Short mmCIF file of C-alpha atoms in Angstrom, two decimals:
data_model
loop_
_atom_site.label_atom_id
_atom_site.label_comp_id
_atom_site.label_asym_id
_atom_site.label_seq_id
_atom_site.Cartn_x
_atom_site.Cartn_y
_atom_site.Cartn_z
CA MET A 1 -91.10 -129.67 61.49
CA SER A 2 -93.07 -127.68 58.95
CA ALA A 3 -91.23 -125.83 56.23
CA SER A 4 -92.38 -122.35 55.35
CA VAL A 5 -91.44 -120.34 52.29
CA SER A 6 -89.99 -116.99 53.30
CA SER A 7 -91.07 -113.91 51.41
CA PRO A 8 -88.52 -111.89 49.42
CA LEU A 9 -86.40 -109.34 51.28
CA LEU A 10 -88.04 -106.44 49.47
CA LYS A 11 -91.42 -107.49 50.87
CA ARG A 12 -90.16 -108.14 54.39
CA ILE A 13 -88.79 -104.61 54.81
CA PRO A 14 -91.52 -102.26 56.14
CA PRO A 15 -92.56 -99.41 53.82
CA GLY A 16 -91.67 -96.89 56.51
CA LEU A 17 -88.08 -98.11 56.47
CA TRP A 18 -87.90 -97.71 52.69
CA THR A 19 -89.21 -94.16 53.08
CA ALA A 20 -86.69 -93.31 55.79
CA LEU A 21 -83.77 -94.81 53.86
CA ALA A 22 -84.63 -92.90 50.68
CA TRP A 23 -85.06 -89.57 52.50
CA PHE A 24 -82.06 -89.90 54.82
CA ALA A 25 -79.75 -90.91 51.95
CA ALA A 26 -80.81 -87.84 49.96
CA ALA A 27 -80.50 -85.58 53.04
CA VAL A 28 -77.13 -86.85 54.32
CA GLN A 29 -75.37 -86.95 50.94
CA PRO A 30 -75.00 -83.13 50.50
CA ILE A 31 -73.94 -82.72 54.14
CA VAL A 32 -71.11 -85.21 53.70
CA GLU A 33 -70.11 -84.04 50.22
CA TYR A 34 -70.25 -80.26 50.67
CA ILE A 35 -69.82 -79.74 54.44
CA VAL A 36 -67.85 -82.61 55.98
CA MET A 37 -65.48 -83.42 53.12
CA PRO A 38 -62.63 -81.02 52.23
CA PRO A 39 -63.46 -78.42 49.56
CA GLY A 40 -63.26 -79.81 46.03
CA PRO A 41 -62.94 -78.26 42.59
CA THR A 42 -66.74 -78.04 42.33
CA HIS A 43 -69.26 -76.35 44.57
CA SER A 44 -73.06 -76.39 44.85
CA LEU A 45 -75.36 -73.41 44.82
CA ASN A 46 -78.16 -75.41 46.43
CA PHE A 47 -75.93 -76.74 49.21
CA PRO A 48 -73.36 -74.02 50.01
CA ARG A 49 -70.65 -74.70 52.61
CA ASP A 50 -72.00 -71.94 54.81
CA GLY A 51 -75.59 -73.06 54.40
CA LEU A 52 -75.75 -74.60 57.87
CA ASP A 53 -73.62 -72.10 59.72
CA SER A 54 -76.54 -70.46 61.45
CA LEU A 55 -78.04 -72.11 64.50
CA GLY A 56 -81.56 -71.73 63.08
CA ALA A 57 -80.66 -73.64 59.91
CA ARG A 58 -79.19 -76.49 61.91
CA ALA A 59 -82.19 -76.61 64.21
CA LEU A 60 -84.55 -76.58 61.24
CA LEU A 61 -82.63 -79.40 59.52
CA ALA A 62 -82.67 -81.42 62.76
CA LEU A 63 -86.42 -80.86 62.95
CA ALA A 64 -86.76 -82.12 59.39
CA PHE A 65 -84.93 -85.33 60.34
CA VAL A 66 -87.21 -85.82 63.35
CA LEU A 67 -90.36 -85.22 61.31
CA VAL A 68 -89.40 -87.71 58.61
CA LEU A 69 -88.25 -90.28 61.16
CA ALA A 70 -91.57 -89.98 63.05
CA GLY A 71 -93.56 -90.17 59.82
CA SER A 72 -91.67 -93.23 58.61
CA ALA A 73 -92.14 -95.01 61.94
CA ALA A 74 -95.90 -94.32 61.99
CA LEU A 75 -96.54 -94.93 58.28
CA ARG A 76 -98.09 -98.37 58.79
CA ARG A 77 -100.27 -97.39 61.76
CA SER A 78 -101.42 -93.89 60.77
CA THR A 79 -100.80 -93.48 57.08
CA THR A 80 -102.28 -90.03 56.48
CA PRO A 81 -100.64 -88.17 59.42
CA ALA A 82 -97.36 -89.99 58.77
CA TYR A 83 -97.46 -89.02 55.10
CA ALA A 84 -98.04 -85.40 56.10
CA LEU A 85 -94.99 -85.55 58.42
CA VAL A 86 -92.80 -86.84 55.58
CA ILE A 87 -93.89 -83.97 53.33
CA ALA A 88 -93.42 -81.45 56.16
CA GLY A 89 -89.90 -82.77 56.83
CA THR A 90 -89.03 -82.49 53.16
CA VAL A 91 -90.20 -78.88 53.05
CA ALA A 92 -88.34 -78.08 56.29
CA SER A 93 -85.13 -79.47 54.80
CA THR A 94 -85.36 -77.19 51.78
CA VAL A 95 -86.03 -74.18 54.03
CA ALA A 96 -83.01 -75.05 56.18
CA TRP A 97 -80.77 -74.99 53.08
CA ARG A 98 -82.56 -71.85 51.78
CA GLN A 99 -83.55 -73.73 48.60
CA ASP A 100 -86.33 -72.64 46.27
CA GLU A 101 -87.01 -76.15 44.94
CA ILE A 102 -87.18 -79.70 46.31
CA PRO A 103 -84.28 -81.98 45.29
CA PRO A 104 -85.64 -84.85 43.15
CA LEU A 105 -83.80 -87.55 45.15
CA GLN A 106 -85.23 -86.25 48.40
CA PHE A 107 -88.74 -86.19 46.98
CA LEU A 108 -88.38 -89.92 46.20
CA ALA A 109 -89.28 -90.64 49.84
CA VAL A 110 -92.63 -88.89 49.35
CA ASP A 111 -93.25 -91.07 46.28
CA VAL A 112 -92.52 -94.24 48.27
CA ALA A 113 -94.95 -93.23 51.01
CA LEU A 114 -97.60 -92.31 48.44
CA CYS A 115 -97.21 -95.66 46.69
CA TYR A 116 -97.79 -97.45 50.01
CA ILE A 117 -100.88 -95.35 50.77
CA ALA A 118 -102.36 -96.07 47.32
CA ALA A 119 -101.75 -99.80 47.87
CA ILE A 120 -103.55 -100.12 51.22
CA ARG A 121 -106.04 -97.25 51.44
CA SER A 122 -109.14 -96.39 49.46
CA ARG A 123 -108.87 -94.59 46.15
CA ARG A 124 -110.30 -91.44 47.66
CA SER A 125 -107.66 -91.33 50.39
CA SER A 126 -104.81 -92.05 48.01
CA LEU A 127 -105.99 -89.41 45.55
CA THR A 128 -106.10 -86.90 48.40
CA ALA A 129 -102.54 -87.79 49.35
CA ALA A 130 -101.39 -87.43 45.74
CA ALA A 131 -103.14 -84.08 45.51
CA GLY A 132 -101.23 -82.94 48.61
CA ALA A 133 -97.88 -83.80 47.03
CA LEU A 134 -98.85 -82.11 43.76
CA GLY A 135 -100.02 -79.07 45.75
CA VAL A 136 -96.62 -78.73 47.44
CA LEU A 137 -94.86 -78.92 44.07
CA THR A 138 -97.25 -76.33 42.63
CA CYS A 139 -96.51 -73.97 45.51
CA TYR A 140 -92.76 -74.20 44.86
CA PHE A 141 -93.27 -73.65 41.14
CA MET A 142 -95.56 -70.63 41.64
CA MET A 143 -93.27 -69.16 44.29
CA ARG A 144 -90.32 -69.10 41.91
CA ARG A 145 -92.50 -67.60 39.18
CA LEU A 146 -93.66 -64.85 41.48
CA MET A 147 -90.08 -64.13 42.54
CA GLY A 148 -89.05 -63.89 38.87
CA ASP A 149 -86.57 -66.78 38.98
CA ASP A 150 -86.53 -68.31 35.47
CA SER A 151 -83.06 -69.86 35.64
CA GLY A 152 -82.69 -73.46 34.57
CA ILE A 153 -85.33 -76.10 33.96
CA ALA A 154 -88.09 -76.38 36.55
CA PRO A 155 -87.98 -79.81 38.27
CA GLU A 156 -91.60 -79.69 39.42
CA PRO A 157 -93.16 -81.15 36.22
CA SER A 158 -90.86 -84.18 36.33
CA LEU A 159 -91.51 -84.60 40.07
CA ALA A 160 -95.24 -84.39 39.42
CA LEU A 161 -94.82 -87.20 36.90
CA THR A 162 -93.12 -89.34 39.56
CA VAL A 163 -96.09 -88.67 41.86
CA VAL A 164 -98.50 -89.91 39.20
CA ILE A 165 -96.36 -93.00 38.56
CA ALA A 166 -96.12 -93.79 42.28
CA TRP A 167 -99.90 -93.51 42.64
CA LEU A 168 -100.51 -95.73 39.59
CA ILE A 169 -98.16 -98.41 40.95
CA GLY A 170 -99.80 -98.37 44.37
CA ASN A 171 -103.30 -98.37 42.89
CA SER A 172 -102.41 -101.35 40.71
CA VAL A 173 -101.24 -103.24 43.78
CA HIS A 174 -104.48 -102.28 45.56
CA GLN A 175 -106.60 -103.56 42.67
CA ALA A 176 -104.61 -106.78 42.41
CA ARG A 177 -105.03 -107.39 46.14
CA ALA A 178 -108.77 -106.69 45.97
CA HIS A 179 -109.12 -109.04 43.01
CA THR A 180 -107.21 -111.77 44.84
CA GLU A 181 -109.43 -111.38 47.91
CA GLU A 182 -112.50 -111.59 45.69
CA LEU A 183 -111.20 -114.78 44.10
CA TYR A 184 -110.51 -116.28 47.53
CA ALA A 185 -113.98 -115.34 48.74
CA ARG A 186 -115.56 -116.78 45.61
CA ALA A 187 -113.55 -119.99 45.95
CA ALA A 188 -114.56 -120.27 49.61
CA ALA A 189 -118.23 -119.78 48.70
CA GLN A 190 -117.98 -122.41 45.98
CA ALA A 191 -116.30 -124.80 48.39
CA VAL A 192 -119.09 -124.27 50.93
CA THR A 193 -121.72 -124.84 48.24
CA ALA A 194 -119.97 -127.98 47.01
CA GLU A 195 -119.72 -129.31 50.55
CA ARG A 196 -123.40 -128.58 51.18
CA LEU A 197 -124.32 -130.45 48.00
CA ARG A 198 -122.11 -133.37 49.01
CA ILE A 199 -123.72 -133.53 52.44
CA ALA A 200 -127.17 -133.26 50.86
CA ARG A 201 -126.39 -136.17 48.54
CA GLU A 202 -125.07 -138.29 51.38
CA MET A 203 -128.07 -137.48 53.56
CA HIS A 204 -130.47 -138.26 50.74
CA ASP A 205 -128.78 -141.49 49.71
CA THR A 206 -128.36 -142.69 53.27
CA VAL A 207 -131.73 -141.72 54.69
CA ALA A 208 -134.07 -142.03 51.71
CA HIS A 209 -133.25 -145.69 51.12
CA SER A 210 -133.70 -146.68 54.76
CA ILE A 211 -136.86 -144.62 55.21
CA GLY A 212 -138.34 -146.24 52.10
CA ILE A 213 -137.62 -149.70 53.46
CA ILE A 214 -138.99 -148.74 56.87
CA ALA A 215 -142.22 -147.36 55.34
CA LEU A 216 -142.83 -150.49 53.25
CA GLN A 217 -142.09 -152.89 56.10
CA ALA A 218 -144.18 -150.91 58.57
CA GLY A 219 -147.11 -150.86 56.13
CA ALA A 220 -146.80 -154.59 55.53
CA ALA A 221 -146.65 -155.26 59.27
CA ALA A 222 -149.76 -153.15 59.86
CA ARG A 223 -151.72 -155.14 57.25
CA VAL A 224 -150.82 -158.60 58.58
CA VAL A 225 -150.39 -157.93 62.27
CA GLU A 226 -153.67 -159.71 63.14
CA THR A 227 -153.69 -162.46 60.54
CA GLN A 228 -149.96 -163.27 60.33
CA PRO A 229 -148.24 -162.19 63.52
CA ALA A 230 -144.98 -163.97 62.60
CA ARG A 231 -144.62 -162.02 59.36
CA ALA A 232 -145.55 -158.81 61.14
CA ARG A 233 -142.86 -159.48 63.74
CA GLU A 234 -140.29 -160.18 61.01
CA ALA A 235 -141.22 -156.93 59.25
CA MET A 236 -140.88 -154.93 62.44
CA LEU A 237 -137.47 -156.49 63.11
CA THR A 238 -136.45 -155.32 59.63
CA VAL A 239 -137.73 -151.85 60.50
CA GLU A 240 -135.70 -151.87 63.69
CA LYS A 241 -132.54 -152.96 61.86
CA ALA A 242 -132.97 -150.34 59.13
CA GLY A 243 -133.60 -147.64 61.73
CA ARG A 244 -130.48 -148.57 63.70
CA GLU A 245 -128.35 -148.57 60.54
CA THR A 246 -129.71 -145.18 59.52
CA LEU A 247 -129.07 -143.73 62.96
CA SER A 248 -125.55 -145.15 62.96
CA GLY A 249 -124.87 -143.63 59.54
CA LEU A 250 -126.12 -140.23 60.66
CA ARG A 251 -123.94 -140.37 63.77
CA ARG A 252 -120.89 -141.20 61.68
CA MET A 253 -121.65 -138.35 59.30
CA LEU A 254 -122.14 -135.84 62.11
CA GLY A 255 -118.99 -137.08 63.78
CA ALA A 256 -117.05 -136.58 60.57
CA LEU A 257 -118.38 -133.03 60.24
CA ARG A 258 -117.41 -132.21 63.82
CA GLN A 259 -113.97 -133.71 63.33
CA ALA A 260 -113.49 -131.64 60.16
CA ASP A 261 -114.36 -128.47 62.09
CA GLN A 262 -111.87 -129.38 64.82
CA ASP A 263 -109.13 -130.02 62.25
CA GLN A 264 -109.75 -126.64 60.63
CA GLU A 265 -109.62 -124.84 63.98
CA GLY A 266 -106.45 -126.73 64.92
CA THR A 267 -107.64 -127.59 68.43
CA GLY A 268 -105.90 -130.94 68.40
CA GLN A 269 -108.30 -132.24 71.07
CA ASP A 270 -109.30 -135.89 71.17
CA HIS A 271 -113.00 -136.49 71.73
CA GLY A 272 -112.79 -140.24 71.48
CA LEU A 273 -113.64 -140.41 67.78
CA ALA A 274 -111.20 -142.51 65.80
CA PRO A 275 -110.60 -141.21 62.30
CA ALA A 276 -111.25 -144.62 60.78
CA SER A 277 -114.70 -144.80 62.33
CA LEU A 278 -115.82 -141.42 60.99
CA GLN A 279 -116.06 -142.49 57.35
CA PRO A 280 -117.60 -145.94 56.82
CA ALA A 281 -116.04 -148.10 54.13
CA ILE A 282 -119.10 -148.30 51.86
CA GLY A 283 -118.79 -149.51 48.29
CA LEU A 284 -119.89 -152.03 45.72
CA ALA A 285 -118.97 -154.83 48.10
CA ASP A 286 -122.18 -153.94 49.98
CA VAL A 287 -124.46 -154.30 46.95
CA GLU A 288 -125.45 -157.87 47.91
CA ARG A 289 -126.45 -156.71 51.39
CA LEU A 290 -128.45 -153.91 49.80
CA ALA A 291 -130.13 -156.43 47.51
CA ALA A 292 -131.04 -158.62 50.47
CA THR A 293 -132.62 -155.68 52.29
CA ALA A 294 -134.67 -154.70 49.23
CA THR A 295 -135.71 -158.30 48.67
CA ALA A 296 -136.96 -158.47 52.23
CA ALA A 297 -139.04 -155.36 51.47
CA GLY A 298 -140.86 -157.18 48.65
CA VAL A 299 -138.79 -156.37 45.54
CA ARG A 300 -136.40 -159.11 44.48
CA VAL A 301 -133.07 -157.60 43.48
CA GLU A 302 -130.67 -159.61 41.34
CA VAL A 303 -127.02 -158.58 41.10
CA ARG A 304 -124.89 -159.53 38.11
CA ARG A 305 -121.20 -158.78 37.91
CA GLN A 306 -119.32 -158.94 34.63
CA GLY A 307 -115.71 -158.43 33.72
CA LYS A 308 -112.60 -158.72 35.86
CA HIS A 309 -113.52 -157.66 39.36
CA ARG A 310 -110.81 -155.42 40.85
CA PRO A 311 -110.52 -152.81 43.59
CA LEU A 312 -111.74 -149.36 42.59
CA PRO A 313 -110.73 -145.88 43.78
CA ALA A 314 -112.66 -144.94 46.90
CA ASP A 315 -114.60 -142.09 45.28
CA ILE A 316 -115.71 -144.21 42.32
CA ASP A 317 -116.60 -147.15 44.59
CA LEU A 318 -118.73 -144.96 46.85
CA ALA A 319 -120.40 -143.08 43.99
CA ALA A 320 -121.30 -146.33 42.19
CA PHE A 321 -122.80 -147.80 45.35
CA ARG A 322 -124.83 -144.66 46.08
CA ILE A 323 -126.19 -144.64 42.53
CA VAL A 324 -127.20 -148.31 42.84
CA GLN A 325 -128.72 -147.63 46.25
CA GLU A 326 -130.79 -144.69 45.02
CA SER A 327 -131.93 -146.58 41.91
CA VAL A 328 -133.02 -149.60 43.96
CA THR A 329 -134.78 -147.31 46.42
CA ASN A 330 -136.75 -145.69 43.58
CA ALA A 331 -137.64 -149.12 42.22
CA VAL A 332 -138.89 -150.26 45.62
CA ARG A 333 -140.86 -147.10 46.38
CA HIS A 334 -142.23 -145.98 43.03
CA SER A 335 -141.96 -148.54 40.24
CA GLY A 336 -144.51 -151.09 41.47
CA ALA A 337 -142.27 -153.85 40.07
CA ASP A 338 -141.64 -157.13 41.86
CA SER A 339 -138.04 -157.46 40.66
CA CYS A 340 -135.04 -155.33 39.84
CA LEU A 341 -131.79 -156.10 38.03
CA VAL A 342 -128.43 -154.56 38.97
CA ARG A 343 -125.65 -155.09 36.45
CA LEU A 344 -122.04 -154.15 37.23
CA GLU A 345 -119.57 -154.44 34.36
CA TYR A 346 -115.87 -153.90 35.03
CA ARG A 347 -114.33 -152.72 31.79
CA ALA A 348 -110.72 -151.87 31.02
CA ASP A 349 -111.06 -148.13 31.53
CA GLU A 350 -114.50 -147.64 33.03
CA LEU A 351 -117.20 -149.06 35.27
CA ALA A 352 -120.67 -149.54 33.77
CA VAL A 353 -123.64 -149.63 36.14
CA GLU A 354 -127.20 -150.39 35.06
CA VAL A 355 -130.26 -150.71 37.26
CA SER A 356 -133.49 -151.72 35.51
CA ASP A 357 -136.97 -152.83 36.47
CA ARG A 358 -140.22 -153.79 34.76
CA GLY A 359 -142.46 -151.42 36.66
CA LYS A 360 -144.61 -148.48 35.63
CA GLY A 361 -141.70 -146.64 34.04
CA GLY A 362 -142.34 -143.25 35.66
CA GLY A 363 -140.34 -144.20 38.68
CA THR A 364 -139.76 -140.75 40.14
CA SER A 365 -143.01 -139.02 39.28
CA THR A 366 -144.01 -138.85 42.92
CA ASP A 367 -140.54 -138.08 44.20
CA THR A 368 -138.95 -134.66 44.72
CA GLY A 369 -136.45 -135.33 41.97
CA TYR A 370 -133.42 -134.90 44.23
CA GLY A 371 -132.50 -138.55 43.76
CA LEU A 372 -131.89 -138.22 40.04
CA ILE A 373 -130.16 -134.87 40.58
CA GLY A 374 -127.84 -136.40 43.16
CA MET A 375 -126.99 -139.35 40.90
CA ARG A 376 -126.29 -137.04 37.97
CA GLU A 377 -124.06 -134.83 40.14
CA ARG A 378 -122.09 -137.83 41.39
CA ALA A 379 -121.46 -139.00 37.85
CA ALA A 380 -120.54 -135.51 36.65
CA LEU A 381 -118.03 -135.01 39.48
CA LEU A 382 -116.23 -138.16 38.30
CA ARG A 383 -116.47 -137.14 34.61
CA GLY A 384 -118.91 -139.94 33.92
CA ASP A 385 -122.04 -140.28 31.81
CA PHE A 386 -125.49 -140.62 33.37
CA THR A 387 -128.82 -141.46 31.72
CA ALA A 388 -132.14 -142.31 33.31
CA GLY A 389 -135.61 -142.75 31.87
CA PRO A 390 -138.40 -145.14 30.92
CA ARG A 391 -137.42 -148.22 28.93
CA PRO A 392 -139.01 -148.80 25.49
CA GLY A 393 -140.44 -152.13 26.59
CA GLY A 394 -141.69 -150.83 29.91
CA GLY A 395 -140.02 -150.14 33.19
CA PHE A 396 -137.25 -147.74 34.17
CA LEU A 397 -133.51 -147.81 33.43
CA VAL A 398 -130.62 -146.03 35.10
CA ALA A 399 -127.30 -146.32 33.25
CA VAL A 400 -124.00 -144.85 34.40
CA ARG A 401 -120.49 -145.06 33.02
CA LEU A 402 -117.70 -143.98 35.35
CA PRO A 403 -114.15 -143.71 33.93
CA ILE A 404 -111.47 -145.46 35.97
CA PRO A 405 -108.08 -143.74 36.04
CA THR A 406 -105.17 -145.92 35.03
CA MET A 407 -102.92 -147.03 37.85
CA THR A 408 -99.38 -148.29 37.88
CA GLU A 409 -98.64 -151.84 38.99
CA ALA A 410 -97.26 -150.60 42.31
CA GLU A 411 -100.46 -148.60 42.99
CA GLU A 412 -102.61 -151.64 42.16
CA LYS A 413 -100.65 -153.80 44.62
CA ALA A 414 -100.89 -151.10 47.30
CA ARG A 415 -104.65 -150.77 46.77
CA ALA A 416 -105.10 -154.53 46.85
CA ILE A 417 -103.32 -154.65 50.21
#
């Protein structure tokens, strides 16, 4: 049973409901206080007891309730028409009470609707909505001026300030949401790029080594097929084995990619691919087999292990093996050397890998350069150090240091199991 974090109550309530609650509270309060309740020591000029005696006033006030209710209900679907209905209902309410100004509490509903529009719509649309509210306030202010009513302090400037504040709040929410979406899109693009680079490295490390061995063995078989049929047959068997291993690796990689797509889509369908078979357990334990394959191709590879041999994290184990594999492949294909030395040193807090040969020294001059780039990227992803270049005494040297994170005793026992 999956646990989900519920959003706060303020966010779960629709904006239309907030608008309706604010407007209805401001509209019902004077009816209850000055009409329904018994007469008190105070009275209101804006809400007189006989203000709703006429049938037209009651009908107009009922229409105002309907307009605001309809606008609040449609605020999420049709923001602009709904916003116009809320403003129209507010104006109709003031006309029903024969008021010459909009009560500040009742205008709060317009501010709530405007804030929502500024949060979800474009800046042009929200500015148009704000201009509509300011236009209504200006009309009320000018109407009183033309009628010569200068009593009291005009509420329109303060209401205009609330309109500006509501728009600024909504626009800030809009900008924050746009910035968050941009960050998500950028993170998704970076994840896609990183995954493409990872697949490119795996493809290069898996295929380039095998293709190099296949090319060398096929060339050797072609040269001795007439004079030494037995050696030619042995070379072709090596080609067949390398080809089958490469094909198997590609199938596993493609299967893993398909399985990842299915997991993301949540189909839950079983296509007969066991999760354990999708990702082969490749690591430094396969270095000897790699050395035997390269030796069969004509370059003797010697493996030396130093330090206390212990299980490594899967990502470090795989990266170290791929770096050794690519370095040996370059030595076989480009160095012209007859031997290659692989040294693995298990230190207290890091793994040191060195692959050296006594060849021409410009090992990758005829290569595309993706091999060195891939090795450097693997080391950088694990916060390691990578150096590669000609040796002073001749040949080529690849040196890598990969830090090993410290593990507790329980983790070491679990990994050993």
